[in-house]
């Protein structure tokens, strides 16, 4: 589904991603771990197409298409979803109106007719219950005045509504208490299927006790220096990141 | 890369067509250019006016000659050559029509094209319309239905003939002819406009609306609106306006007077979309308007809502005189300026009675090289015990070549007054756009969404029938202003 080959990118001439290789297939959950500043969020941003980053090399194929050629919105319409580390507030725009606009834009791109109001409301209710999102928040202004946890949960609600092929969760666990973490993880687990895939970026292995990954990758200094299965996350928890910082562990 | 992209889109936008810029080809009777006593006599004669009105116009004309040009505004006041304007233009086929069958099809077609069908079968249900074309009202719909409720809704020329006592009593009572240069000009030369009277205790059964269209070259539009809500009555009124694209500027100097008696409520909404001029600021309407309402009786309420997207220069301060005890005034405004458009707008709230309330919500949106000024005055008189005002004044900037300015004035002579003022300035953030883009929403739509969200509080005040239109208008008028 997603194939990243030797991806290099930076900001203002400073190289941040220094040759990333990653293969993600449908039905898989990949965790990306690594110390602060190693480039995890940058990878998510580059995949989503944030313009502050300049891609300097490599290629990314998403479902047969050259992802890097697509605009931010077309990547989203192709089925790439980024759950933001810091979700943005849009005052005065209701969550529901925003989601309806997004959903219909995506449908229009796929040459599907707009969803009728009744069907949309039915779906909203179903998904809101599925991911245990507070019904009151559905009609509020998008993230305006939401607590940190509510914002993160709204990302998962949006994910449920938009049904992407590939979801990248950027430190969705940060700032969540244990209950919220459990709810968010449950939501993600319910949304997992053999047709979609998840890339879960996290600093801590705690999240991975709830969302169990098929693969774990360690990003360090702009490169994936180690890949393994979920046991790798436990090992990192025990030993910290220092031991992987040796170039000898580079997997490429 | 970012900047180039936004400039490209801005450039694309430059050629964006003004949707209502067409001209109606119809034979017109146009008064010779220039303003003098003969012009006033000519207009009065055309309208077969009574002597009192002729005298009033003449006094206004002499006041106009003595009025200085204002100097306090926050833009360079263009030199308007009052002698280069024709003060009267009416379709030749007859100024006022008995029934729609008599109206020139070209006129009906014009209004239809503007989305204002006048034939009864196609009417917007629940909205009565007075259609003003250059200097004359061509049709007023639903008159009979309104009559059953005792509501008078007609052109002001007709009201002068049919209801002279009401017109004579209230005309100029809120905005005297000597008020300012443009109000004096209007009083001297006004050609038509709408008149509304809601009798005691009547809740007007439908929205009333006037649609103004300037068509003829080198004319100005000087319409006058007078709305009287008698005790315990309610009316919601809306005006809309458009004009053809022309290279020269055209002057629109209207006067609106609202009178709300005891426990009466008037809701006045404007969706202003006059031709704004081209990207270099060539052409466009000078929209210099005096709008004022008086809450004459206790517990009266007047609410102004305006969505201003057009005109080269918009210059007006819809105001409320809070004379009756417990009366309240509201002002909700969204003003958009882009390219070289200028808006210097706001409100004045005069607290005179006890326990009077006012609320001001102003949302300025500037894009391109647009300049947006909010100017507001809250005045509390010595007898206005417990007056309350809340003002929220927000500015949204799109791009870095535009400007937002706020001038809030407060004059209080009563120390029981409570006056609150809040102001914010924000930009549409790159992160907001990225967030919406990432959900599949393209930039153009994302901007529209953000702007509509920003203006929500004001748009919510519009009658349902028009809120959707206004939302669309906001989106269209900002198309391409962000990259
Ligand atoms: N906007 C930016 N401008 C300059 N450098 C940045 C910017 N964002 C991130 N970086 C740098 O890129 C590197 C990777 O950061 P990031 O992707 O946030 O890492 P992580 O998510 O793993 O903590 C860091 O050195 C950080 O300082």
XYZ file of C-alpha atoms and ligand atoms in Angstrom:
762
model
C 0.000 0.000 0.000
C 2.741 2.408 0.983
C 6.246 2.069 -0.281
C 8.858 4.598 0.823
C 12.234 4.410 -0.890
C 15.250 6.403 0.232
C 13.107 9.402 1.187
C 15.107 12.528 1.941
C 13.681 15.838 3.040
C 14.608 18.942 4.967
C 13.733 22.466 5.938
C 15.656 25.523 4.776
C 18.516 23.407 3.530
C 18.810 21.463 6.766
C 18.404 17.780 6.094
C 16.024 16.046 8.484
C 15.013 12.808 6.758
C 18.151 11.166 5.451
C 16.946 8.202 3.440
C 13.874 6.474 4.849
C 12.820 3.068 3.596
C 9.526 1.568 4.664
C 6.965 -0.866 3.247
C 3.453 -0.914 4.661
C 0.870 -3.423 3.455
C -2.873 -3.469 3.924
C -3.889 -4.973 7.241
C -0.645 -4.012 8.978
C 0.133 -1.759 11.898
C 3.611 -0.249 11.982
C 4.955 1.577 14.984
C 7.630 4.194 14.545
C 9.590 4.971 17.658
C 12.659 6.944 18.381
C 14.097 9.655 20.592
C 12.892 13.258 20.371
C 14.121 15.110 17.346
C 14.841 11.990 15.347
C 12.400 12.965 12.584
C 9.197 11.049 13.380
C 6.851 14.016 13.044
C 8.787 15.230 10.044
C 8.161 11.909 8.304
C 4.436 12.228 8.993
C 4.413 15.810 7.714
C 6.332 14.967 4.557
C 3.980 12.094 3.761
C 0.977 14.368 4.276
C 2.613 16.988 2.061
C 3.306 19.891 4.402
C 4.949 22.553 2.284
C 7.481 23.707 4.850
C 9.421 20.560 4.033
C 11.369 20.245 0.859
C 11.714 16.749 -0.496
C 15.259 16.341 -1.823
C 15.259 12.723 -2.875
C 13.611 9.337 -2.947
C 10.123 8.237 -3.838
C 6.878 7.306 -2.172
C 4.323 5.104 -3.879
C 0.885 5.048 -2.315
C -1.571 2.595 -3.815
C 0.230 2.694 -7.125
C 0.425 6.485 -7.291
C 3.435 8.701 -6.849
C 2.430 10.333 -3.581
C 4.962 13.150 -3.770
C 3.349 14.452 -6.977
C -0.007 14.947 -5.306
C -1.320 18.021 -3.499
C -2.060 17.785 0.203
C -5.805 17.472 -0.416
C -5.393 14.848 -3.138
C -3.247 12.725 -0.849
C -6.064 12.919 1.685
C -8.632 12.077 -0.988
C -6.521 9.095 -2.057
C -6.985 7.833 1.480
C -4.096 9.136 3.546
C -5.056 10.468 6.950
C -2.841 12.182 9.476
C -3.983 12.338 13.088
C -2.229 15.495 14.222
C -0.006 15.728 17.226
C -1.456 19.204 17.824
C -4.931 19.378 16.231
C -5.849 22.846 15.006
C -8.774 24.972 16.214
C -11.101 26.467 13.608
C -13.479 28.855 15.387
C -17.093 29.045 14.254
C -16.880 26.002 11.966
C -18.902 23.172 13.425
C -17.228 19.809 13.657
C -20.112 18.267 11.769
C -20.144 20.806 8.943
C -16.402 20.399 8.571
C -16.690 16.614 8.403
C -19.493 16.765 5.908
C -17.468 19.079 3.692
C -14.435 16.818 3.965
C -16.381 13.656 3.315
C -18.110 15.079 0.274
C -14.870 16.475 -1.136
C -13.365 13.028 -0.849
C -16.440 11.465 -2.436
C -16.421 13.993 -5.278
C -12.788 13.099 -5.977
C -13.866 9.488 -6.285
C -16.772 10.547 -8.479
C -19.315 9.540 -5.912
C -22.378 11.703 -5.251
C -22.515 13.716 -2.008
C -23.840 11.781 0.935
C -27.410 12.710 1.754
C -28.080 14.388 5.083
C -29.916 11.461 6.614
C -27.263 8.927 5.768
C -24.589 11.306 7.008
C -26.311 11.743 10.356
C -26.745 8.021 10.711
C -23.072 7.471 10.018
C -22.074 10.243 12.405
C -24.003 8.640 15.201
C -22.636 5.191 14.494
C -19.013 6.330 14.389
C -19.376 8.598 17.364
C -20.538 5.632 19.398
C -17.970 3.305 17.916
C -15.036 5.429 19.021
C -16.821 6.665 22.164
C -16.647 10.296 21.142
C -18.716 12.682 23.239
C -21.931 13.465 21.305
C -21.872 17.030 22.636
C -18.579 17.691 20.899
C -19.899 16.641 17.506
C -21.774 19.904 17.048
C -19.267 22.214 18.682
C -16.830 24.396 16.770
C -13.950 22.353 15.418
C -11.552 21.795 18.341
C -12.318 25.260 19.708
C -11.955 25.153 23.472
C -11.505 21.367 23.428
C -9.182 19.927 26.038
C -5.998 18.271 24.795
C -7.574 14.853 25.248
C -10.789 15.869 23.492
C -8.806 17.101 20.521
C -6.980 13.797 20.231
C -10.224 11.883 20.492
C -11.707 14.099 17.811
C -8.863 13.043 15.517
C -9.904 9.427 15.988
C -13.540 10.343 15.400
C -12.559 12.039 12.136
C -10.509 9.002 11.223
C -13.578 6.841 11.789
C -15.726 9.125 9.650
C -13.339 9.507 6.724
C -12.340 5.815 6.569
C -8.873 6.284 5.077
C -6.742 3.494 3.666
C -3.697 4.600 5.588
C -3.784 6.431 8.902
C -0.696 7.988 10.414
C -1.104 8.695 14.103
C 1.421 11.293 15.214
C 1.997 10.934 18.958
C -1.701 10.489 19.514
C -0.893 9.183 22.985
C 0.919 12.287 24.169
C -1.058 14.196 26.761
C -3.651 11.450 27.239
C -4.464 10.011 30.636
C -4.822 6.284 30.935
C -8.603 6.250 30.393
C -8.427 8.420 27.308
C -5.544 6.325 26.022
C -7.635 3.197 26.384
C -10.617 4.780 24.592
C -8.467 6.073 21.751
C -6.755 2.698 21.360
C -10.056 0.839 21.436
C -11.289 3.127 18.697
C -8.267 2.425 16.545
C -8.524 -1.305 17.144
C -12.164 -1.295 16.079
C -11.233 0.519 12.895
C -8.464 -1.903 11.961
C -9.253 -4.139 9.031
C -7.455 -6.107 6.353
C -8.090 -3.250 3.941
C -6.459 -0.443 5.867
C -3.140 0.151 7.529
C -1.801 2.242 10.406
C 1.504 3.944 11.052
C 1.642 4.752 14.729
C 4.253 7.260 15.807
C 5.016 7.188 19.477
C 7.737 7.956 21.895
C 6.552 5.447 24.454
C 5.833 1.780 24.294
C 2.777 2.263 26.541
C 0.485 2.907 23.567
C 1.682 -0.285 21.922
C 0.279 -2.343 24.761
C -3.124 -1.241 23.519
C -2.532 -0.953 19.798
C -0.412 -3.988 19.136
C 1.849 -3.392 16.132
C 2.942 -5.952 13.567
C 6.242 -4.143 13.093
C 8.280 -1.698 15.102
C 10.829 0.650 13.552
C 13.292 2.856 15.308
C 13.968 6.187 13.723
C 17.162 7.905 14.674
C 18.753 10.953 13.141
C 16.582 10.818 10.048
C 17.050 7.119 9.337
C 15.329 3.909 10.328
C 18.138 2.264 12.236
C 16.329 -0.829 13.427
C 13.194 -2.749 12.591
C 11.582 -5.638 14.384
C 8.367 -6.927 15.860
C 6.550 -5.791 18.984
C 9.265 -7.246 21.194
C 11.554 -4.494 19.951
C 9.317 -1.938 21.626
C 9.683 -3.736 24.942
C 13.411 -3.896 24.540
C 13.520 -0.162 23.885
C 11.414 0.417 26.972
C 13.942 -1.490 29.058
C 17.178 -0.324 27.520
C 16.318 3.175 26.307
C 17.435 4.500 22.975
C 21.154 4.870 23.525
C 22.123 1.448 22.303
C 20.525 1.882 18.903
C 22.303 5.128 18.250
C 25.276 3.208 16.910
C 25.428 3.360 13.115
C 26.229 -0.371 13.060
C 22.569 -1.124 13.660
C 21.483 0.647 10.545
C 19.265 -1.666 8.550
C 19.744 -0.089 5.178
C 7.584 27.966 -2.917
C 4.694 28.871 -0.613
C 4.785 32.508 -1.550
C 4.972 31.918 -5.247
C 1.992 29.696 -5.075
C -0.088 32.208 -3.178
C 0.890 34.943 -5.603
C -0.083 32.772 -8.542
C -3.490 32.178 -7.098
C -3.837 35.849 -6.287
C -2.992 36.664 -9.872
C -5.572 34.219 -11.136
C -8.080 35.899 -8.988
C -7.468 39.289 -10.477
C -9.530 38.467 -13.538
C -12.344 37.086 -11.459
C -15.580 38.292 -12.957
C -18.108 40.247 -10.960
C -21.137 38.105 -11.514
C -23.693 40.890 -11.741
C -21.791 43.219 -14.046
C -24.166 43.078 -17.022
C -26.055 46.082 -18.391
C -29.758 46.071 -19.233
C -30.495 47.551 -22.633
C -33.659 49.526 -22.152
C -34.791 52.951 -23.208
C -34.365 55.338 -20.323
C -35.416 58.832 -19.567
C -32.357 60.451 -18.056
C -32.266 63.940 -16.574
C -29.474 66.191 -17.851
C -26.321 65.988 -15.767
C -25.817 68.395 -12.936
C -27.472 69.535 -9.755
C -29.212 72.887 -9.364
C -32.632 74.160 -8.360
C -34.051 73.112 -11.707
C -32.951 69.525 -11.123
C -34.858 69.481 -7.844
C -37.936 70.977 -9.501
C -37.634 68.420 -12.271
C -37.621 65.478 -9.850
C -40.496 66.932 -7.800
C -42.506 67.526 -10.950
C -41.853 63.996 -12.231
C -43.186 62.673 -8.994
C -46.039 65.156 -8.712
C -44.973 66.024 -5.207
C -46.876 68.135 -2.689
C -45.556 71.549 -1.798
C -44.206 70.578 1.648
C -41.913 68.023 0.108
C -40.757 70.441 -2.592
C -39.898 72.960 0.111
C -38.102 70.341 2.149
C -36.006 69.274 -0.823
C -35.090 72.876 -1.548
C -33.981 73.478 2.046
C -31.918 70.321 1.817
C -30.345 71.525 -1.408
C -29.287 74.795 0.197
C -27.934 72.905 3.172
C -25.976 70.702 0.767
C -24.367 73.752 -0.809
C -23.128 74.870 2.608
C -21.923 71.500 3.885
C -18.195 70.982 4.098
C -16.666 67.731 2.876
C -15.880 65.422 5.780
C -12.205 65.118 6.651
C -12.136 62.598 9.483
C -12.452 59.399 7.444
C -9.621 56.897 7.261
C -9.172 56.977 3.495
C -8.561 59.516 0.830
C -11.954 60.888 -0.111
C -12.141 60.888 -3.894
C -13.307 64.090 -5.495
C -16.905 63.491 -6.514
C -18.025 65.841 -9.258
C -21.649 66.383 -8.304
C -22.265 68.196 -11.587
C -21.187 65.191 -13.668
C -23.955 62.994 -12.329
C -27.460 62.645 -13.624
C -29.934 62.645 -10.740
C -32.820 60.938 -12.432
C -33.008 57.905 -14.688
C -36.187 55.953 -15.257
C -37.305 53.400 -17.828
C -39.210 55.275 -20.563
C -42.035 52.819 -20.594
C -43.509 54.467 -17.525
C -42.300 55.139 -14.043
C -44.745 53.151 -11.986
C -46.689 50.152 -13.107
C -50.175 49.207 -12.072
C -49.514 45.527 -12.462
C -46.636 43.301 -13.408
C -48.107 42.823 -16.893
C -47.216 46.426 -17.644
C -43.605 46.100 -16.575
C -41.123 46.043 -19.432
C -40.016 42.416 -19.936
C -36.398 43.613 -20.076
C -36.758 44.781 -16.483
C -38.365 41.582 -15.296
C -35.608 39.684 -17.004
C -32.965 41.836 -15.301
C -34.285 41.086 -11.856
C -34.724 37.449 -12.713
C -31.066 37.296 -13.743
C -30.182 38.809 -10.401
C -32.072 36.033 -8.699
C -35.042 38.249 -7.788
C -38.021 36.933 -9.733
C -40.901 39.403 -9.561
C -43.735 37.448 -11.117
C -45.936 36.080 -8.388
C -45.641 32.424 -9.402
C -41.889 32.492 -9.024
C -41.683 34.625 -5.912
C -39.639 33.546 -2.987
C -42.313 32.468 -0.622
C -42.308 34.410 2.574
C -40.457 37.387 1.127
C -42.085 40.500 -0.311
C -39.842 42.494 -2.643
C -39.719 46.117 -3.768
C -37.496 46.303 -6.856
C -35.774 49.616 -7.521
C -34.146 50.163 -10.907
C -32.009 53.306 -11.081
C -34.357 56.033 -9.849
C -37.656 54.228 -9.670
C -39.397 51.362 -7.999
C -40.619 48.992 -10.722
C -42.619 46.544 -8.687
C -43.622 45.655 -5.184
C -44.770 42.109 -4.627
C -47.245 40.580 -2.174
C -48.856 43.957 -1.601
C -52.311 42.504 -1.226
C -51.310 39.867 1.277
C -49.598 42.512 3.344
C -52.578 44.826 3.125
C -54.732 42.227 4.831
C -52.527 42.658 7.877
C -52.585 46.412 7.579
C -48.925 46.471 6.599
C -47.993 49.196 4.141
C -45.081 48.291 1.878
C -44.619 50.437 -1.198
C -42.217 52.780 -2.912
C -41.655 56.020 -1.097
C -43.038 57.997 -4.062
C -46.269 56.116 -3.685
C -46.292 56.625 0.074
C -45.978 60.377 -0.429
C -49.214 60.219 -2.396
C -51.123 57.601 -0.441
C -49.928 58.162 3.117
C -48.717 61.757 3.243
C -49.425 62.160 6.973
C -47.028 59.342 7.897
C -44.333 60.454 5.491
C -44.524 64.076 6.509
C -44.395 63.177 10.182
C -41.356 60.930 9.992
C -39.326 61.856 6.903
C -36.109 63.463 8.102
C -37.024 62.921 11.735
C -34.117 60.547 12.352
C -31.659 61.747 9.733
C -32.274 65.488 9.261
C -31.397 66.851 5.842
C -28.626 68.859 7.432
C -26.999 65.768 8.968
C -24.063 65.557 6.595
C -23.112 66.338 3.011
C -24.425 63.105 1.552
C -27.582 63.086 3.637
C -28.299 66.615 2.392
C -27.647 65.529 -1.181
C -30.008 62.613 -0.723
C -32.765 64.740 0.818
C -32.504 67.172 -2.084
C -32.345 64.646 -4.877
C -33.761 61.310 -3.689
C -35.769 59.721 -6.408
C -37.277 56.639 -4.831
C -36.885 54.014 -2.176
C -39.088 51.927 0.058
C -41.654 52.783 2.653
C -42.870 50.465 5.375
C -45.447 50.942 8.068
C -46.373 48.174 10.476
C -49.490 48.939 12.499
C -49.839 48.506 16.244
C -49.413 44.983 17.504
C -48.817 43.457 14.087
C -46.082 40.984 13.477
C -45.302 41.399 9.793
C -46.163 38.007 8.272
C -43.247 37.911 5.840
C -39.768 39.254 5.290
C -39.781 42.563 3.462
C -37.016 43.232 1.051
C -35.849 45.894 -1.362
C -33.515 45.149 -4.188
C -31.549 48.079 -5.584
C -30.077 47.991 -9.042
C -28.034 50.780 -10.609
C -28.011 50.377 -14.392
C -27.572 53.635 -16.277
C -24.145 55.154 -16.796
C -23.265 58.436 -15.102
C -26.168 58.273 -12.740
C -26.150 58.021 -9.024
C -28.649 56.247 -6.879
C -30.121 58.301 -4.080
C -32.821 56.245 -2.547
C -34.502 56.818 0.725
C -36.012 54.214 2.972
C -38.397 54.934 5.790
C -39.600 52.217 8.128
C -42.050 52.834 10.940
C -42.902 50.098 13.407
C -45.834 51.146 15.532
C -46.297 50.026 19.130
C -45.751 46.348 19.753
C -45.094 45.501 16.109
C -42.296 43.538 14.467
C -40.707 43.618 11.051
C -37.672 42.079 9.432
C -36.411 43.922 6.387
C -33.612 43.173 3.961
C -31.909 45.127 1.227
C -29.720 43.800 -1.545
C -27.932 45.614 -4.327
C -25.805 45.187 -7.453
C -24.578 47.320 -10.353
C -22.973 46.771 -13.777
C -19.222 46.840 -14.237
C -18.178 50.289 -15.336
C -14.854 52.012 -15.527
C -16.019 55.169 -13.835
C -17.144 55.369 -10.252
C -20.784 55.751 -9.427
C -22.191 57.329 -6.319
C -24.748 55.640 -4.136
C -25.832 58.009 -1.373
C -28.788 56.491 0.385
C -30.552 57.390 3.592
C -32.383 54.898 5.766
C -34.511 55.960 8.716
C -36.034 53.517 11.174
C -38.561 54.405 13.833
C -39.504 51.874 16.487
C -42.228 52.889 18.924
C -43.034 51.288 22.300
C -42.185 47.571 22.390
C -41.669 47.510 18.623
C -38.818 45.661 16.950
C -37.116 46.307 13.630
C -34.532 43.965 12.218
C -32.769 45.508 9.242
C -30.367 43.399 7.184
C -28.177 44.400 4.278
C -26.352 42.210 1.825
C -24.332 44.733 -0.115
C -22.710 43.607 -3.332
C -22.286 46.735 -5.433
C -19.686 46.515 -8.160
C -16.340 46.780 -6.320
C -14.159 48.009 -9.186
C -11.399 46.057 -10.853
C -8.109 44.853 -9.407
C -6.449 48.235 -9.869
C -9.290 50.014 -8.159
C -10.734 51.308 -11.381
C -14.487 51.848 -11.276
C -16.816 50.663 -8.579
C -19.505 52.185 -6.443
C -18.933 54.807 -3.774
C -21.329 53.606 -1.154
C -21.802 56.636 1.116
C -24.845 55.920 3.158
C -26.494 57.325 6.272
C -28.506 54.795 8.227
C -29.992 55.534 11.579
C -32.789 54.217 13.711
C -34.504 55.561 16.769
C -35.984 53.464 19.530
C -38.557 56.080 20.386
C -40.563 54.048 22.821
C -39.780 51.980 25.886
C -38.546 48.419 25.243
C -38.139 49.129 21.544
C -35.451 47.228 19.695
C -33.505 47.924 16.518
C -31.002 45.519 15.068
C -28.747 46.218 12.086
C -27.040 43.340 10.320
C -24.813 43.986 7.358
C -22.747 41.829 5.049
C -20.659 44.185 2.948
C -18.693 42.603 0.139
C -18.997 45.077 -2.727
C -18.337 48.765 -3.506
C -15.030 50.512 -4.146
C -15.583 52.450 -0.936
C -18.093 51.565 1.748
C -18.629 54.356 4.191
C -21.472 54.096 6.672
C -22.361 53.748 10.308
C -25.817 52.274 10.855
C -26.701 53.723 14.248
C -29.314 53.541 16.943
C -30.673 56.296 19.151
C -31.771 54.547 22.317
C -34.313 57.053 23.506
C -36.944 54.853 25.147
C -36.157 53.301 28.520
C -35.137 49.643 28.302
C -34.660 49.955 24.562
C -31.887 48.060 22.819
C -29.751 48.416 19.738
C -27.614 45.859 17.936
C -25.110 46.054 15.140
C -23.732 42.947 13.465
C -21.347 43.472 10.603
C -19.127 41.546 8.238
C -17.155 43.723 5.848
C -14.884 42.214 3.214
C -12.316 44.263 1.341
C -9.958 42.921 -1.276
C -7.986 44.284 -4.224
C -8.094 48.043 -3.573
C -11.441 48.138 -1.832
C -11.932 50.344 1.192
C -14.445 49.981 3.996
C -14.776 52.541 6.764
C -17.778 51.304 8.658
C -19.126 50.711 12.127
C -21.905 52.077 14.243
C -22.978 54.639 16.786
C -25.065 53.776 19.795
C -26.575 56.735 21.635
C -27.794 55.714 25.072
C -30.331 58.269 26.211
C -33.015 56.301 28.073
C -32.533 54.320 31.266
C -31.494 50.663 31.185
C -30.664 50.830 27.523
C -28.559 48.075 25.969
C -26.377 47.899 22.929
C -24.359 45.148 21.352
C -21.822 45.552 18.578
C -20.244 42.635 16.745
C -17.974 43.689 13.910
C -15.980 41.284 11.764
C -13.629 42.806 9.231
C -11.980 40.656 6.578
C -9.181 42.144 4.505
C -7.488 40.489 1.551
C -5.289 41.726 -1.280
C -4.634 45.401 -0.684
C -8.013 45.927 0.943
C -8.308 48.353 3.835
C -10.856 47.740 6.519
C -11.659 50.246 9.238
C -14.022 49.771 12.132
C -15.169 53.024 13.659
C -17.655 52.944 16.487
C -19.073 55.388 18.975
C -20.798 54.430 22.197
C -22.282 57.484 23.850
C -23.995 57.404 27.226
C -26.027 60.440 28.236
C -26.294 61.766 31.781
C -29.803 60.335 32.261
C -29.026 56.904 30.857
C -28.862 55.048 34.163
C -27.525 51.490 33.891
C -26.667 51.657 30.240
C -24.818 48.596 28.976
C -22.711 48.112 25.904
C -20.725 45.198 24.651
C -18.465 45.599 21.654
C -16.545 42.840 19.929
C -14.448 43.952 17.060
C -12.442 41.357 15.149
C -10.187 41.648 12.138
C -9.067 38.844 9.883
C -6.168 39.411 7.540
C -5.541 37.350 4.428
C -2.097 38.010 3.011
C 0.273 40.742 4.096
C -0.620 43.692 1.877
C -3.989 44.468 3.448
C -4.827 46.465 6.512
C -7.221 46.534 9.454
C -7.829 49.536 11.675
C -10.124 50.101 14.627
C -11.292 53.359 16.143
C -13.574 52.719 19.087
C -14.837 55.911 20.748
C -16.544 55.915 24.118
C -18.192 58.981 25.657
C -19.945 58.400 28.933
C -21.626 60.992 31.095
C -23.126 58.515 33.518
C -20.989 56.516 35.897
C -23.491 53.662 36.180
C -22.738 52.741 32.582
C -20.947 49.495 31.840
C -19.075 49.430 28.603
C -17.040 46.471 27.440
C -14.818 46.392 24.424
C -12.927 43.432 23.023
C -10.820 43.392 19.901
C -8.785 40.745 18.125
C -6.732 40.560 14.959
C -5.942 37.244 13.363
C -4.596 35.765 10.184
C -5.685 32.642 8.406
C -2.903 30.380 9.540
C -0.888 28.106 7.309
C -1.509 25.406 9.912
C -5.295 25.879 9.676
C -5.156 25.496 5.897
C -2.885 22.468 6.142
C -5.241 20.845 8.630
C -8.253 21.310 6.353
C -6.272 20.335 3.232
C -5.230 17.156 5.017
C -8.893 16.283 5.416
C -9.387 16.509 1.655
C -10.637 20.095 1.525
C -8.941 22.256 -1.110
C -7.577 25.652 -0.140
C -10.334 27.712 -1.744
C -13.013 25.821 0.154
C -10.903 25.813 3.288
C -10.697 29.614 3.228
C -14.440 29.826 2.688
C -14.995 27.510 5.620
C -12.691 29.478 7.900
C -14.155 32.829 6.863
C -17.719 31.644 7.269
C -16.819 30.272 10.673
C -15.250 33.583 11.585
C -18.371 35.470 10.469
C -20.790 32.926 11.937
C -22.109 35.143 14.717
C -23.121 37.787 12.200
C -24.455 35.434 9.523
C -26.641 33.795 12.157
C -28.488 37.094 12.467
C -29.618 37.072 8.858
C -33.064 35.782 7.937
C -32.836 32.132 6.908
C -33.652 32.868 3.262
C -30.607 35.061 2.927
C -28.060 33.453 5.209
C -27.157 30.865 2.577
C -26.826 33.534 -0.113
C -24.634 35.642 2.118
C -22.446 32.652 2.891
C -21.980 31.972 -0.804
C -21.249 35.616 -1.454
C -18.535 35.623 1.195
C -16.939 32.551 -0.325
C -17.097 33.930 -3.856
C -15.788 37.340 -2.931
C -12.700 35.789 -1.378
C -12.065 33.214 -4.059
C -8.409 32.977 -4.871
C -7.250 35.403 -2.221
C -5.138 32.790 -0.460
C -2.526 30.402 -1.759
N 9.815 23.874 11.378
C 11.075 23.431 11.586
N 12.132 24.208 11.276
C 13.395 23.765 11.452
N 13.693 22.559 11.962
C 12.693 21.732 12.311
C 11.323 22.121 12.133
N 10.529 21.111 12.553
C 11.365 20.132 12.968
N 12.662 20.498 12.835
C 13.837 19.717 13.175
O 13.745 18.477 12.548
C 14.247 17.459 13.403
C 13.224 16.378 13.567
O 12.114 16.866 14.294
P 10.781 16.044 14.471
O 10.384 15.490 13.175
O 9.795 16.903 15.193
O 11.256 14.862 15.421
P 10.427 13.911 16.379
O 9.007 13.931 15.928
O 11.070 12.603 16.185
O 10.589 14.435 17.760
C 14.657 18.142 14.685
O 16.037 18.388 14.653
C 13.896 19.431 14.657
O 14.594 20.437 15.348
